Short mmCIF file of C-alpha atoms in Angstrom, two decimals:
data_model
loop_
_atom_site.label_atom_id
_atom_site.label_comp_id
_atom_site.label_asym_id
_atom_site.label_seq_id
_atom_site.Cartn_x
_atom_site.Cartn_y
_atom_site.Cartn_z
CA UNK N 11 -119.76 -23.67 61.94
CA UNK N 12 -121.96 -22.02 64.55
CA UNK N 13 -126.15 -22.24 64.97
CA UNK N 14 -128.15 -20.37 63.00
CA UNK N 15 -129.29 -18.84 66.68
CA UNK N 16 -125.34 -18.22 67.48
CA UNK N 17 -126.09 -14.77 67.67
CA UNK N 18 -129.49 -14.52 69.67
CA UNK N 19 -127.22 -17.19 72.02
CA UNK N 20 -124.79 -14.27 72.78
CA UNK N 21 -127.84 -11.92 72.81
CA UNK N 22 -129.19 -13.14 75.25
CA UNK N 23 -126.21 -13.82 77.52
CA UNK N 24 -125.67 -10.31 77.41
CA UNK N 25 -129.42 -9.33 78.44
CA UNK N 26 -128.44 -12.08 81.76
CA UNK N 27 -125.56 -11.22 82.25
CA UNK N 28 -126.58 -7.14 82.14
CA UNK N 29 -129.28 -7.39 84.73
CA UNK N 30 -127.61 -8.89 86.56
CA UNK N 31 -125.27 -6.15 87.58
CA UNK N 32 -127.11 -3.28 86.73
CA UNK N 33 -129.40 -5.51 90.35
CA UNK N 34 -126.37 -5.92 92.02
CA UNK N 35 -125.44 -1.78 91.41
CA UNK N 36 -129.17 -1.48 92.41
CA UNK N 37 -128.41 -3.57 95.45
CA UNK N 38 -125.38 -1.56 96.25
CA UNK N 39 -127.20 2.37 96.12
CA UNK N 40 -130.28 1.24 98.04
CA UNK N 41 -127.34 0.03 100.96
CA UNK N 42 -125.26 3.49 100.40
CA UNK N 43 -126.17 4.31 103.99
CA UNK N 44 -126.24 0.78 105.66
CA UNK N 45 -124.01 0.18 108.19
CA UNK N 46 -121.07 -2.70 107.63
CA UNK N 47 -122.64 -2.95 104.14
CA UNK N 48 -119.66 -3.60 101.46
CA UNK N 49 -120.70 -2.94 98.36
CA UNK N 50 -120.57 -6.13 95.40
CA UNK N 51 -119.85 -6.35 91.97
CA UNK N 52 -120.61 -8.76 89.74
CA UNK N 53 -117.48 -10.91 88.31
CA UNK N 54 -118.32 -11.27 84.32
CA UNK N 55 -115.81 -13.27 81.71
CA UNK N 56 -116.32 -14.09 78.30
CA UNK N 57 -118.11 -17.55 77.42
CA UNK N 58 -116.01 -20.13 76.58
CA UNK N 59 -115.70 -19.73 72.34
CA UNK N 60 -116.53 -22.18 70.26
CA UNK N 61 -113.42 -24.53 67.74
CA UNK N 62 -111.72 -25.42 70.82
CA UNK N 63 -108.72 -27.04 70.36
CA UNK N 64 -109.16 -31.02 69.11
CA UNK N 65 -107.71 -33.07 66.88
CA UNK N 66 -111.66 -32.94 65.01
CA UNK N 67 -111.52 -29.50 64.30
CA UNK N 68 -113.69 -27.18 61.38
CA UNK N 69 -111.40 -25.38 58.41
CA UNK N 70 -113.08 -22.34 59.56
CA UNK N 71 -110.65 -19.93 60.84
CA UNK N 72 -110.62 -18.26 63.84
CA UNK N 73 -113.28 -19.16 66.98
CA UNK N 74 -115.44 -17.75 67.34
CA UNK N 75 -116.74 -16.16 70.33
CA UNK N 76 -119.78 -17.46 73.00
CA UNK N 77 -120.43 -13.64 74.42
CA UNK N 78 -120.38 -13.12 78.53
CA UNK N 79 -121.07 -14.81 81.54
CA UNK N 80 -121.01 -14.38 84.97
CA UNK N 81 -119.42 -16.70 87.22
CA UNK N 82 -119.99 -14.92 90.82
CA UNK N 83 -121.04 -11.76 92.77
CA UNK N 84 -118.65 -10.61 94.77
CA UNK N 85 -117.73 -8.25 97.98
CA UNK N 86 -115.23 -6.42 97.99
CA UNK N 87 -113.39 -6.10 100.68
CA UNK N 88 -109.84 -6.15 102.42
CA UNK N 89 -109.38 -8.25 105.12
CA UNK N 90 -106.06 -6.44 106.65
CA UNK N 91 -107.49 -3.27 106.67
CA UNK N 92 -110.14 -5.61 108.85
CA UNK N 93 -107.75 -6.98 110.79
CA UNK N 94 -105.91 -3.52 111.93
CA UNK N 95 -109.68 -1.73 112.30
CA UNK N 96 -109.94 -4.16 114.96
CA UNK N 97 -106.58 -3.81 116.66
CA UNK N 98 -108.03 -0.30 116.80
CA UNK N 99 -111.38 -0.40 117.84
CA UNK N 100 -109.97 -2.80 120.37
CA UNK N 101 -107.53 -0.06 122.28
CA UNK N 102 -109.90 3.06 121.12
CA UNK N 103 -113.03 1.19 123.40
CA UNK N 104 -110.22 0.25 126.44
CA UNK N 105 -109.04 4.08 126.52
CA UNK N 106 -112.39 4.99 126.05
CA UNK N 107 -113.79 3.36 129.50
CA UNK N 108 -110.63 4.39 131.02
CA UNK N 109 -110.66 8.40 130.46
CA UNK N 110 -114.37 8.70 131.09
CA UNK N 111 -113.70 6.80 134.47
CA UNK N 112 -110.89 9.17 135.48
CA UNK N 113 -113.49 12.52 134.16
CA UNK N 114 -115.28 10.74 136.96
CA UNK N 115 -112.60 10.56 139.58
CA UNK N 116 -112.11 14.47 138.65
CA UNK N 117 -115.48 15.16 138.99
CA UNK N 118 -115.81 13.24 142.86
CA UNK N 119 -112.46 15.23 143.71
CA UNK N 120 -113.84 18.56 142.26
CA UNK N 121 -110.64 20.02 142.70
CA UNK N 122 -109.70 22.59 142.67
CA UNK N 123 -112.72 24.35 143.95
CA UNK N 124 -115.02 26.10 146.80
CA UNK N 125 -116.27 23.09 148.32
CA UNK N 126 -114.82 20.66 147.81
CA UNK N 127 -112.65 18.59 150.67
CA UNK N 128 -109.09 20.76 150.35
CA UNK N 129 -111.70 23.98 151.56
CA UNK N 130 -113.17 21.77 153.92
CA UNK N 131 -110.36 21.25 155.86
CA UNK N 132 -109.13 24.81 155.28
CA UNK N 133 -112.44 25.81 157.50
CA UNK N 134 -111.53 22.57 160.11
CA UNK N 135 -108.22 24.20 160.93
CA UNK N 136 -110.04 28.04 161.01
CA UNK N 137 -112.11 26.94 163.37
CA UNK N 138 -109.08 26.26 165.40
CA UNK N 139 -107.07 29.22 165.71
CA UNK N 140 -110.66 30.85 165.78
CA UNK N 141 -111.09 29.34 169.01
CA UNK N 142 -107.72 29.72 169.97
CA UNK N 143 -108.32 33.25 170.23
CA UNK N 144 -111.45 32.06 173.18
CA UNK N 145 -111.04 28.91 174.13
CA UNK N 146 -114.06 29.15 176.81
CA UNK N 147 -116.06 30.40 173.40
CA UNK N 148 -119.05 27.54 173.12
CA UNK N 149 -120.22 29.37 169.91
CA UNK N 150 -116.34 28.93 168.95
CA UNK N 151 -116.47 24.98 170.19
CA UNK N 152 -120.08 24.43 168.57
CA UNK N 153 -117.80 25.98 165.00
CA UNK N 154 -115.04 23.40 165.52
CA UNK N 155 -117.78 20.69 166.33
CA UNK N 156 -119.50 21.41 163.14
CA UNK N 157 -116.61 21.94 160.81
CA UNK N 158 -115.13 18.45 161.51
CA UNK N 159 -118.52 17.11 161.16
CA UNK N 160 -118.38 18.44 157.55
CA UNK N 161 -115.38 16.92 157.06
CA UNK N 162 -116.29 13.15 158.09
CA UNK N 163 -119.10 14.20 156.20
CA UNK N 164 -117.10 15.71 152.89
CA UNK N 165 -114.30 12.03 153.35
CA UNK N 166 -117.34 9.89 153.46
CA UNK N 167 -119.50 11.79 150.81
CA UNK N 168 -116.81 10.62 148.36
CA UNK N 169 -115.85 6.87 149.84
CA UNK N 170 -119.12 6.57 148.56
CA UNK N 171 -119.10 8.16 145.60
CA UNK N 172 -116.19 6.58 144.55
CA UNK N 173 -118.22 2.82 146.36
CA UNK N 174 -120.80 3.54 143.43
CA UNK N 175 -118.44 4.21 140.70
CA UNK N 176 -116.86 0.43 141.69
CA UNK N 177 -120.01 -0.68 141.68
CA UNK N 178 -120.65 0.55 138.21
CA UNK N 179 -118.19 -0.69 136.69
CA UNK N 180 -118.30 -3.75 137.58
CA UNK N 181 -122.47 -3.66 136.29
CA UNK N 182 -121.49 -2.53 133.01
CA UNK N 183 -118.67 -5.67 133.19
CA UNK N 184 -121.73 -8.12 133.91
CA UNK N 185 -123.84 -6.04 130.85
CA UNK N 186 -120.98 -6.27 128.34
CA UNK N 187 -120.46 -10.34 128.62
CA UNK N 188 -124.01 -10.15 128.05
CA UNK N 189 -123.86 -8.73 125.44
CA UNK N 190 -121.21 -10.09 123.81
CA UNK N 191 -122.48 -13.76 124.66
CA UNK N 192 -125.49 -12.88 122.59
CA UNK N 193 -123.10 -12.12 119.30
CA UNK N 194 -120.83 -15.63 120.24
CA UNK N 195 -124.45 -16.48 119.76
CA UNK N 196 -125.66 -15.25 116.35
CA UNK N 197 -121.31 -15.32 114.23
CA UNK N 198 -122.28 -19.06 115.32
CA UNK N 199 -125.98 -19.34 113.99
CA UNK N 200 -124.17 -17.44 111.08
CA UNK N 201 -121.94 -19.58 110.25
CA UNK N 202 -123.58 -22.38 109.77
CA UNK N 203 -126.27 -20.87 107.44
CA UNK N 204 -123.47 -18.93 105.55
CA UNK N 205 -122.09 -22.41 105.28
CA UNK N 206 -125.47 -24.20 103.44
CA UNK N 207 -125.42 -20.93 101.57
CA UNK N 208 -121.59 -21.21 100.24
CA UNK N 209 -121.42 -24.87 100.42
CA UNK N 210 -124.83 -24.84 96.69
CA UNK N 211 -122.24 -22.45 94.86
CA UNK N 212 -123.23 -19.41 95.81
CA UNK N 213 -121.70 -16.51 97.64
CA UNK N 214 -123.57 -15.38 100.65
CA UNK N 215 -122.40 -11.54 100.64
CA UNK N 216 -125.52 -9.79 102.70
CA UNK N 217 -124.79 -12.77 105.60
CA UNK N 218 -121.02 -12.18 105.72
CA UNK N 219 -121.46 -8.79 105.70
CA UNK N 220 -123.97 -9.31 108.90
CA UNK N 221 -121.17 -11.67 110.85
CA UNK N 222 -118.07 -9.08 109.74
CA UNK N 223 -120.12 -6.37 111.79
CA UNK N 224 -120.92 -8.22 114.58
CA UNK N 225 -116.99 -8.64 114.93
CA UNK N 226 -116.10 -5.20 114.97
CA UNK N 227 -118.76 -4.72 117.80
CA UNK N 228 -117.02 -7.80 119.40
CA UNK N 229 -113.31 -6.11 118.46
CA UNK N 230 -114.88 -2.40 120.68
CA UNK N 231 -115.56 -4.80 124.26
CA UNK N 232 -112.85 -7.33 124.14
CA UNK N 233 -109.65 -8.15 122.41
CA UNK N 234 -110.63 -10.61 119.42
CA UNK N 235 -108.76 -12.28 116.60
CA UNK N 236 -111.09 -13.85 113.13
CA UNK N 237 -109.56 -17.46 111.61
CA UNK N 238 -111.85 -18.14 108.21
CA UNK N 239 -112.00 -22.10 108.29
CA UNK N 240 -114.50 -24.35 106.42
CA UNK N 241 -117.09 -24.09 109.34
CA UNK N 242 -116.75 -19.78 109.33
CA UNK N 243 -114.94 -17.73 111.85
CA UNK N 244 -113.18 -18.61 114.56
CA UNK N 245 -113.06 -16.14 116.94
CA UNK N 246 -110.43 -16.45 119.78
CA UNK N 247 -109.71 -13.76 122.59
CA UNK N 248 -106.37 -14.32 123.12
CA UNK N 249 -105.57 -17.54 124.27
CA UNK N 250 -109.70 -18.24 124.63
CA UNK N 251 -111.82 -19.43 122.01
CA UNK N 252 -115.11 -17.61 121.90
CA UNK N 253 -116.53 -19.07 118.71
CA UNK N 254 -114.80 -22.21 117.09
CA UNK N 255 -117.06 -22.91 113.35
CA UNK N 256 -120.81 -23.53 114.88
CA UNK N 257 -120.09 -23.98 117.88
CA UNK N 258 -120.36 -20.15 120.20
CA UNK N 259 -119.10 -20.77 123.39
CA UNK N 260 -121.28 -20.51 126.53
CA UNK N 261 -121.98 -19.09 130.22
CA UNK N 262 -120.09 -15.74 129.25
CA UNK N 263 -120.41 -13.60 132.64
CA UNK N 264 -117.54 -11.17 134.91
CA UNK N 265 -116.57 -14.24 136.27
CA UNK N 266 -115.39 -15.50 132.87
CA UNK N 267 -114.31 -12.14 131.82
CA UNK N 268 -111.99 -11.40 134.78
CA UNK N 269 -110.59 -14.90 134.34
CA UNK N 270 -109.60 -13.75 130.91
CA UNK N 271 -108.00 -10.54 131.79
CA UNK N 272 -106.10 -12.46 135.14
CA UNK N 273 -104.68 -14.73 133.10
CA UNK N 274 -103.69 -11.86 130.31
CA UNK N 275 -106.03 -13.25 127.36
CA UNK N 276 -108.07 -10.34 127.88
CA UNK N 277 -106.07 -7.20 126.49
CA UNK N 278 -107.87 -4.79 125.10
CA UNK N 279 -111.88 -3.51 124.92
CA UNK N 280 -114.28 -2.09 127.28
CA UNK N 281 -114.54 -4.66 129.47
CA UNK N 282 -110.49 -4.70 129.92
CA UNK N 283 -111.10 -0.87 130.51
CA UNK N 284 -113.38 -0.98 132.38
CA UNK N 285 -111.59 -3.63 135.41
CA UNK N 286 -108.02 -1.21 134.80
CA UNK N 287 -110.56 1.42 135.51
CA UNK N 288 -112.42 -0.70 138.71
CA UNK N 289 -109.55 -2.17 139.72
CA UNK N 290 -106.42 0.58 139.52
CA UNK N 291 -107.87 3.38 139.40
CA UNK N 292 -110.96 3.57 141.67
CA UNK N 293 -109.33 1.81 143.81
CA UNK N 294 -106.10 3.35 144.32
CA UNK N 295 -107.88 6.57 144.95
CA UNK N 296 -109.95 4.56 146.83
CA UNK N 297 -106.93 3.67 149.41
CA UNK N 298 -106.21 7.37 149.18
CA UNK N 299 -108.43 8.81 150.44
CA UNK N 300 -108.66 5.90 153.66
CA UNK N 301 -105.15 6.96 154.09
CA UNK N 302 -105.59 10.23 154.49
CA UNK N 303 -108.49 9.89 156.74
CA UNK N 304 -106.51 7.63 158.99
CA UNK N 305 -103.30 9.60 159.14
CA UNK N 306 -105.48 12.30 159.53
CA UNK N 307 -106.70 10.91 162.61
CA UNK N 308 -103.76 8.30 163.88
CA UNK N 309 -100.53 8.88 161.54
CA UNK N 310 -97.58 10.05 163.26
CA UNK N 311 -96.83 13.69 163.76
CA UNK N 312 -94.29 15.53 165.96
CA UNK N 313 -95.45 18.50 167.98
CA UNK N 314 -93.47 20.56 170.90
CA UNK N 315 -95.23 21.04 173.74
CA UNK N 316 -94.23 24.85 175.37
CA UNK N 317 -92.69 24.75 179.37
CA UNK N 318 -95.26 25.03 181.79
CA UNK N 319 -97.66 22.90 179.87
CA UNK N 320 -99.48 19.96 182.59
CA UNK N 321 -99.62 16.16 180.92
CA UNK N 322 -102.93 14.28 182.38
CA UNK N 323 -102.93 11.40 184.48
CA UNK N 324 -101.52 8.69 182.95
CA UNK N 325 -99.72 10.10 179.40
CA UNK N 326 -97.28 8.22 178.22
CA UNK N 327 -94.60 10.22 176.14
CA UNK N 328 -91.66 9.36 174.49
CA UNK N 329 -91.16 6.09 176.70
CA UNK N 330 -91.82 8.13 179.54
CA UNK N 331 -95.33 8.08 182.26
CA UNK N 332 -96.23 10.98 183.26
CA UNK N 333 -98.25 11.36 187.12
CA UNK N 334 -98.01 12.70 190.03
CA UNK N 335 -96.36 16.06 189.72
CA UNK N 336 -94.17 15.35 187.17
CA UNK N 337 -96.79 16.42 185.04
CA UNK N 338 -95.86 19.47 184.61
CA UNK N 339 -93.06 20.08 181.60
CA UNK N 340 -90.15 21.83 183.54
CA UNK N 341 -88.94 23.20 179.46
CA UNK N 342 -90.54 22.62 176.01
CA UNK N 343 -90.77 18.87 174.89
CA UNK N 344 -91.08 17.56 171.13
CA UNK N 345 -93.13 14.05 171.24
CA UNK N 346 -94.39 11.84 168.82
CA UNK N 347 -98.06 11.81 168.90
CA UNK N 348 -99.98 9.69 167.10
CA UNK N 349 -102.24 11.86 164.74
CA UNK N 350 -105.25 14.47 165.95
CA UNK N 351 -106.06 11.74 167.97
CA UNK N 352 -102.87 11.71 169.58
CA UNK N 353 -103.00 15.54 170.52
CA UNK N 354 -106.51 16.15 171.26
CA UNK N 355 -105.41 13.69 174.04
CA UNK N 356 -103.31 15.47 175.79
CA UNK N 357 -105.89 18.53 176.08
CA UNK N 358 -107.76 19.19 179.17
CA UNK N 359 -111.56 19.74 178.13
CA UNK N 360 -114.57 21.54 180.29
CA UNK N 361 -116.40 18.84 181.26
CA UNK N 362 -116.51 17.63 185.09
CA UNK N 363 -113.77 16.27 187.46
CA UNK N 364 -113.68 12.98 187.02
CA UNK N 365 -113.53 10.33 189.76
CA UNK N 366 -110.50 11.14 191.34
CA UNK N 367 -110.20 14.65 191.00
CA UNK N 368 -108.34 15.02 188.12
CA UNK N 369 -109.64 16.81 184.94
CA UNK N 370 -111.00 15.13 182.14
CA UNK N 371 -108.33 14.91 179.49
CA UNK N 372 -109.68 15.72 175.86
CA UNK N 373 -111.23 11.78 174.24
CA UNK N 374 -110.18 10.57 170.34
CA UNK N 375 -111.49 13.47 168.04
CA UNK N 376 -111.63 11.01 164.95
CA UNK N 377 -112.91 7.10 165.44
CA UNK N 378 -114.79 4.60 162.82
CA UNK N 379 -118.88 4.21 162.80
CA UNK N 380 -118.09 0.23 162.96
CA UNK N 381 -117.25 1.00 166.63
CA UNK N 382 -113.15 1.32 166.95
CA UNK N 383 -112.25 -0.42 163.48
CA UNK N 384 -109.72 1.19 161.05
CA UNK N 385 -110.86 4.60 160.69
CA UNK N 386 -110.96 4.90 156.85
CA UNK N 387 -112.66 8.03 155.00
CA UNK N 388 -116.27 5.97 154.75
CA UNK N 389 -116.49 5.71 157.91
CA UNK N 390 -114.77 8.60 159.63
CA UNK N 391 -117.42 10.48 161.79
CA UNK N 392 -116.96 12.55 165.06
CA UNK N 393 -116.00 10.99 168.40
CA UNK N 394 -120.45 11.34 169.14
CA UNK N 395 -119.22 12.22 172.70
CA UNK N 396 -117.54 15.87 171.00
CA UNK N 397 -120.49 15.73 168.26
CA UNK N 398 -123.11 15.44 171.63
CA UNK N 399 -121.24 18.26 174.16
CA UNK N 400 -118.47 20.55 172.50
CA UNK N 401 -117.59 21.11 175.96
CA UNK N 402 -115.88 17.83 174.83
CA UNK N 403 -113.70 19.70 173.20
CA UNK N 404 -110.24 19.98 174.03
CA UNK N 405 -108.65 23.49 174.08
CA UNK N 406 -105.80 23.63 177.36
CA UNK N 407 -102.66 22.29 178.46
CA UNK N 408 -102.98 23.90 181.71
CA UNK N 409 -104.24 23.68 184.62
CA UNK N 410 -103.82 24.73 189.10
CA UNK N 411 -103.22 22.99 192.09
CA UNK N 412 -103.18 18.96 192.16
CA UNK N 413 -106.24 16.56 192.75
CA UNK N 414 -108.99 17.00 193.75
CA UNK N 415 -108.55 20.43 194.02
CA UNK N 416 -107.61 20.03 190.61
CA UNK N 417 -108.93 22.95 188.36
CA UNK N 418 -108.86 23.86 184.53
CA UNK N 419 -107.14 27.25 183.24
CA UNK N 420 -109.46 28.08 180.67
CA UNK N 421 -108.23 30.73 179.23
CA UNK N 422 -104.90 28.49 178.11
CA UNK N 423 -105.39 28.74 174.40
CA UNK N 424 -102.01 25.70 173.99
CA UNK N 425 -103.40 22.54 172.52
CA UNK N 426 -106.25 25.06 170.38
CA UNK N 427 -102.97 26.42 168.97
CA UNK N 428 -101.50 23.28 168.03
CA UNK N 429 -104.10 22.70 166.46
CA UNK N 430 -104.32 24.88 164.72
CA UNK N 431 -101.08 24.61 163.08
CA UNK N 432 -101.37 20.60 162.17
CA UNK N 433 -102.19 22.57 158.56
CA UNK N 434 -98.21 23.00 158.41
CA UNK N 435 -97.49 19.85 160.16
CA UNK N 436 -95.51 16.83 158.29
CA UNK N 437 -98.02 13.78 159.21
CA UNK N 438 -96.17 9.60 158.68
CA UNK N 439 -98.74 8.41 156.12
CA UNK N 440 -100.24 5.11 158.19
CA UNK N 441 -99.90 3.22 154.65
CA UNK N 442 -96.82 3.60 153.50
CA UNK N 443 -95.07 5.51 155.84
CA UNK N 444 -94.34 9.03 153.78
CA UNK N 445 -94.23 11.30 155.73
CA UNK N 446 -96.34 15.16 153.95
CA UNK N 447 -98.40 17.92 154.85
CA UNK N 448 -102.54 16.70 155.06
CA UNK N 449 -102.46 19.29 152.28
CA UNK N 450 -99.64 17.51 150.54
CA UNK N 451 -101.32 14.17 150.62
CA UNK N 452 -104.01 15.44 149.13
CA UNK N 453 -102.76 17.30 146.50
CA UNK N 454 -100.65 14.31 145.44
CA UNK N 455 -103.57 12.76 145.01
CA UNK N 456 -105.02 15.40 142.65
CA UNK N 457 -101.98 15.88 140.74
CA UNK N 458 -101.99 12.55 140.16
CA UNK N 459 -105.30 12.00 138.89
CA UNK N 460 -104.92 15.10 136.61
CA UNK N 461 -102.10 13.10 134.69
CA UNK N 462 -103.52 10.00 134.70
CA UNK N 463 -106.58 11.68 132.80
CA UNK N 464 -104.62 13.66 130.87
CA UNK N 465 -102.28 11.60 129.50
CA UNK N 466 -106.19 9.21 129.41
CA UNK N 467 -107.52 11.67 127.10
CA UNK N 468 -104.43 11.59 124.43
CA UNK N 469 -104.98 8.05 123.97
CA UNK N 470 -107.83 7.94 123.66
CA UNK N 471 -107.38 11.14 120.69
CA UNK N 472 -104.96 8.80 119.24
CA UNK N 473 -106.93 5.56 119.43
CA UNK N 474 -110.11 8.16 118.11
CA UNK N 475 -107.69 10.06 114.57
CA UNK N 476 -106.37 6.00 113.27
CA UNK N 477 -109.46 4.40 114.18
CA UNK N 478 -110.70 6.81 112.14
CA UNK N 479 -108.00 6.91 108.94
CA UNK N 480 -108.26 2.63 108.66
CA UNK N 481 -112.24 3.19 108.50
CA UNK N 482 -111.87 5.30 106.11
CA UNK N 483 -108.65 3.87 104.29
CA UNK N 484 -111.53 0.54 104.21
CA UNK N 485 -114.34 2.66 102.91
CA UNK N 486 -112.07 3.54 100.06
CA UNK N 487 -112.18 0.11 99.19
CA UNK N 488 -115.40 -1.18 100.80
CA UNK N 489 -118.18 1.52 100.98
CA UNK N 490 -121.05 3.03 98.33
CA UNK N 491 -119.79 5.46 96.13
CA UNK N 492 -122.63 6.38 94.35
CA UNK N 493 -121.47 9.00 91.76
CA UNK N 494 -119.39 4.95 91.21
CA UNK N 495 -122.40 3.24 91.13
CA UNK N 496 -124.49 6.12 89.25
CA UNK N 497 -121.72 5.53 86.10
CA UNK N 498 -122.26 2.17 86.50
CA UNK N 499 -125.91 2.15 86.26
CA UNK N 500 -125.36 3.84 82.32
CA UNK N 501 -122.72 1.51 81.20
CA UNK N 502 -124.77 -1.91 82.39
CA UNK N 503 -127.66 0.13 80.96
CA UNK N 504 -126.23 1.33 77.62
CA UNK N 505 -124.22 -2.96 77.30
CA UNK N 506 -128.22 -3.99 77.95
CA UNK N 507 -129.97 -1.74 75.51
CA UNK N 508 -127.50 -2.31 73.12
CA UNK N 509 -127.68 -5.78 73.46
CA UNK N 510 -131.13 -6.07 73.36
CA UNK N 511 -130.57 -4.00 69.92
CA UNK N 512 -128.27 -6.37 68.50
CA UNK N 513 -130.94 -9.24 69.46
CA UNK N 514 -133.66 -6.93 66.89
CA UNK N 515 -130.80 -6.93 64.62
CA UNK N 516 -130.66 -10.80 64.67
CA UNK N 517 -134.05 -11.58 64.88
CA UNK N 518 -135.05 -9.60 61.94
CA UNK N 519 -131.88 -10.72 59.84
CA UNK N 520 -133.71 -14.29 60.59
CA UNK N 521 -136.78 -13.65 59.70
CA UNK N 522 -135.82 -11.77 55.88
CA UNK N 523 -133.48 -15.49 55.88
CA UNK N 524 -137.08 -17.82 57.10
CA UNK N 525 -139.87 -16.22 55.26
CA UNK N 526 -138.09 -14.40 52.44
CA UNK N 527 -135.67 -16.25 50.69
CA UNK N 528 -137.20 -19.35 48.09
CA UNK N 529 -139.77 -17.50 47.43
CA UNK N 530 -138.46 -16.03 43.97
CA UNK N 531 -141.02 -16.78 41.02
CA UNK N 532 -143.93 -17.15 42.87
#
C-alpha cells in the first residue's frame, strides 16, 4: 500500500527534477556564445517503483510509480568529431604558416615589378651598353658604377630581408613553445581538478569544456593525440608525451620542438609550418640568391675575344700563358672565364701604368665585403677601387706599342660590348653546375616561388573548408541552439507547473481527509 503522502513525494521529485532541467537550460542559454562550451542536458529517469518483486508481496495489483528523478547532468559531445577537428586543425595550422611565409617571400622578391632585381640587372647591362658607345666618357663610367652599386645594394637588401624572416620564424617558434607549455600545464591542472570532482560522483562538465578547448588550441600549434584515462587526458605529440595525467612535460622550448621535428614526432601545426618555412623555403631561396650573386661574379662563361685583342701581361687562358708579343690575338679566341670578374680582368682601365710600364688591367669587379670570403647575396659589393674611381672600370681590349711605351686605345669598346652582352651569355652555376643566363636563374627562382605559393594557398583553402565542415558538424551536436533551448524551457516550465498543480490538488485532498472526516453529527 502506498503512503498517504506518496503523491506529495512524487510531486516533490518532479519539482526538483524540472527545476534542475530549467536551471540547466538557463545555463545553456547563458553560454550560447561561449567559446568551447558544450550544451548540457539533464538525464531523467523514472524513480524506482513500489512493490518490487519479492517473496512477500502486497495483494494490491500492479506496481505504483514514484515519479521522476535525474541521475546526471551530461555534456552532449562526440569524441569522433573532436578527433577529426583536431586532425584537420593541425593541417590548417601548418599550411597557414607556410602560405603566409611564401606570401612574404613573394613580397621580398617583388617580381614582376619595375623595382625588383630583374630591373636592376637590366639597368646594369644597359649601362655597359651605353659605355660601349662612348668608352672615354666619365659620365658613362659613373653610371656603370652606380648601377653596379644599385645591384649589390638590392641583393644585400634582399638577403637581409630573408635573414630577418628566418630570425622571425625562429622567434615565433620560441613564442609558440611558451604558449604550448602554458597549455600543457593547464591541462595537467584541469585533469587533477576534474578527477577530484568526478570522484565524488558529479560530472565536471564546464571544466571538461575548458580542457577540450585547450586541446583544440594545442592542435593548431602541434599535432596531438588524446587518450582519456582515470587520471584525465594523456596528450601526446607523436611519440612524445606532453601530458601524462597530472604530470605535464616541462622544458618545452624551441630546441624541444626542433628535436621533435627531427625525430618526426612533430608532423603538423603552426610550429611544423614555421620550421618548414625557415629550414626549407627561406633557406632554399637564400641559397639560390647566394648562388645567383656568386655565379654572376665568378661562374664560368664562354666568350669570344676578337682578333687583335691584346691580353694583359701574364694572363692565363685555356692553359696558355700570354706574355710579351704573343699577348696580341692573331684570330678570334673562344675562352672560358670566371664570370664577370674574370672577364673584367682581361681589359684595361684608364689608370696610370704599372711599375713595368704596362697598362693597368681590370680588377675583380665584384668582391665579398668580408675581406675575400665567398661571394653571397649578403656580402657582394663593388670593388672599392672601382667605387672610388670610375676610371678603374675596364672597357678596352686594345693597346699600342710595348712596355714601357705601351699606350691604351681609349676609344676601344671591345670589353664594354662583351660586358653588355653578358645578359645573353650562359653562366655555369657555381653551386649546381647547371648552365643558364643570370636572368634565367632568377626567373626560375621566381617561378618556383610562384608555384609553391599557389600550392600553399590551395592547401590552406582546402584545410579551411575541412575545418569549417567538421566544426559545423560538431556544433550541430554540441552547440547551443537558442530555439531548441526556448522550446525546452517552455516544456520544463509546463511540467513544473503541472507538478505544482498536482501537489496542490493532493494537498487539498489531504486537507479534506484530515480536517473534514469524522465530524458527522458534531
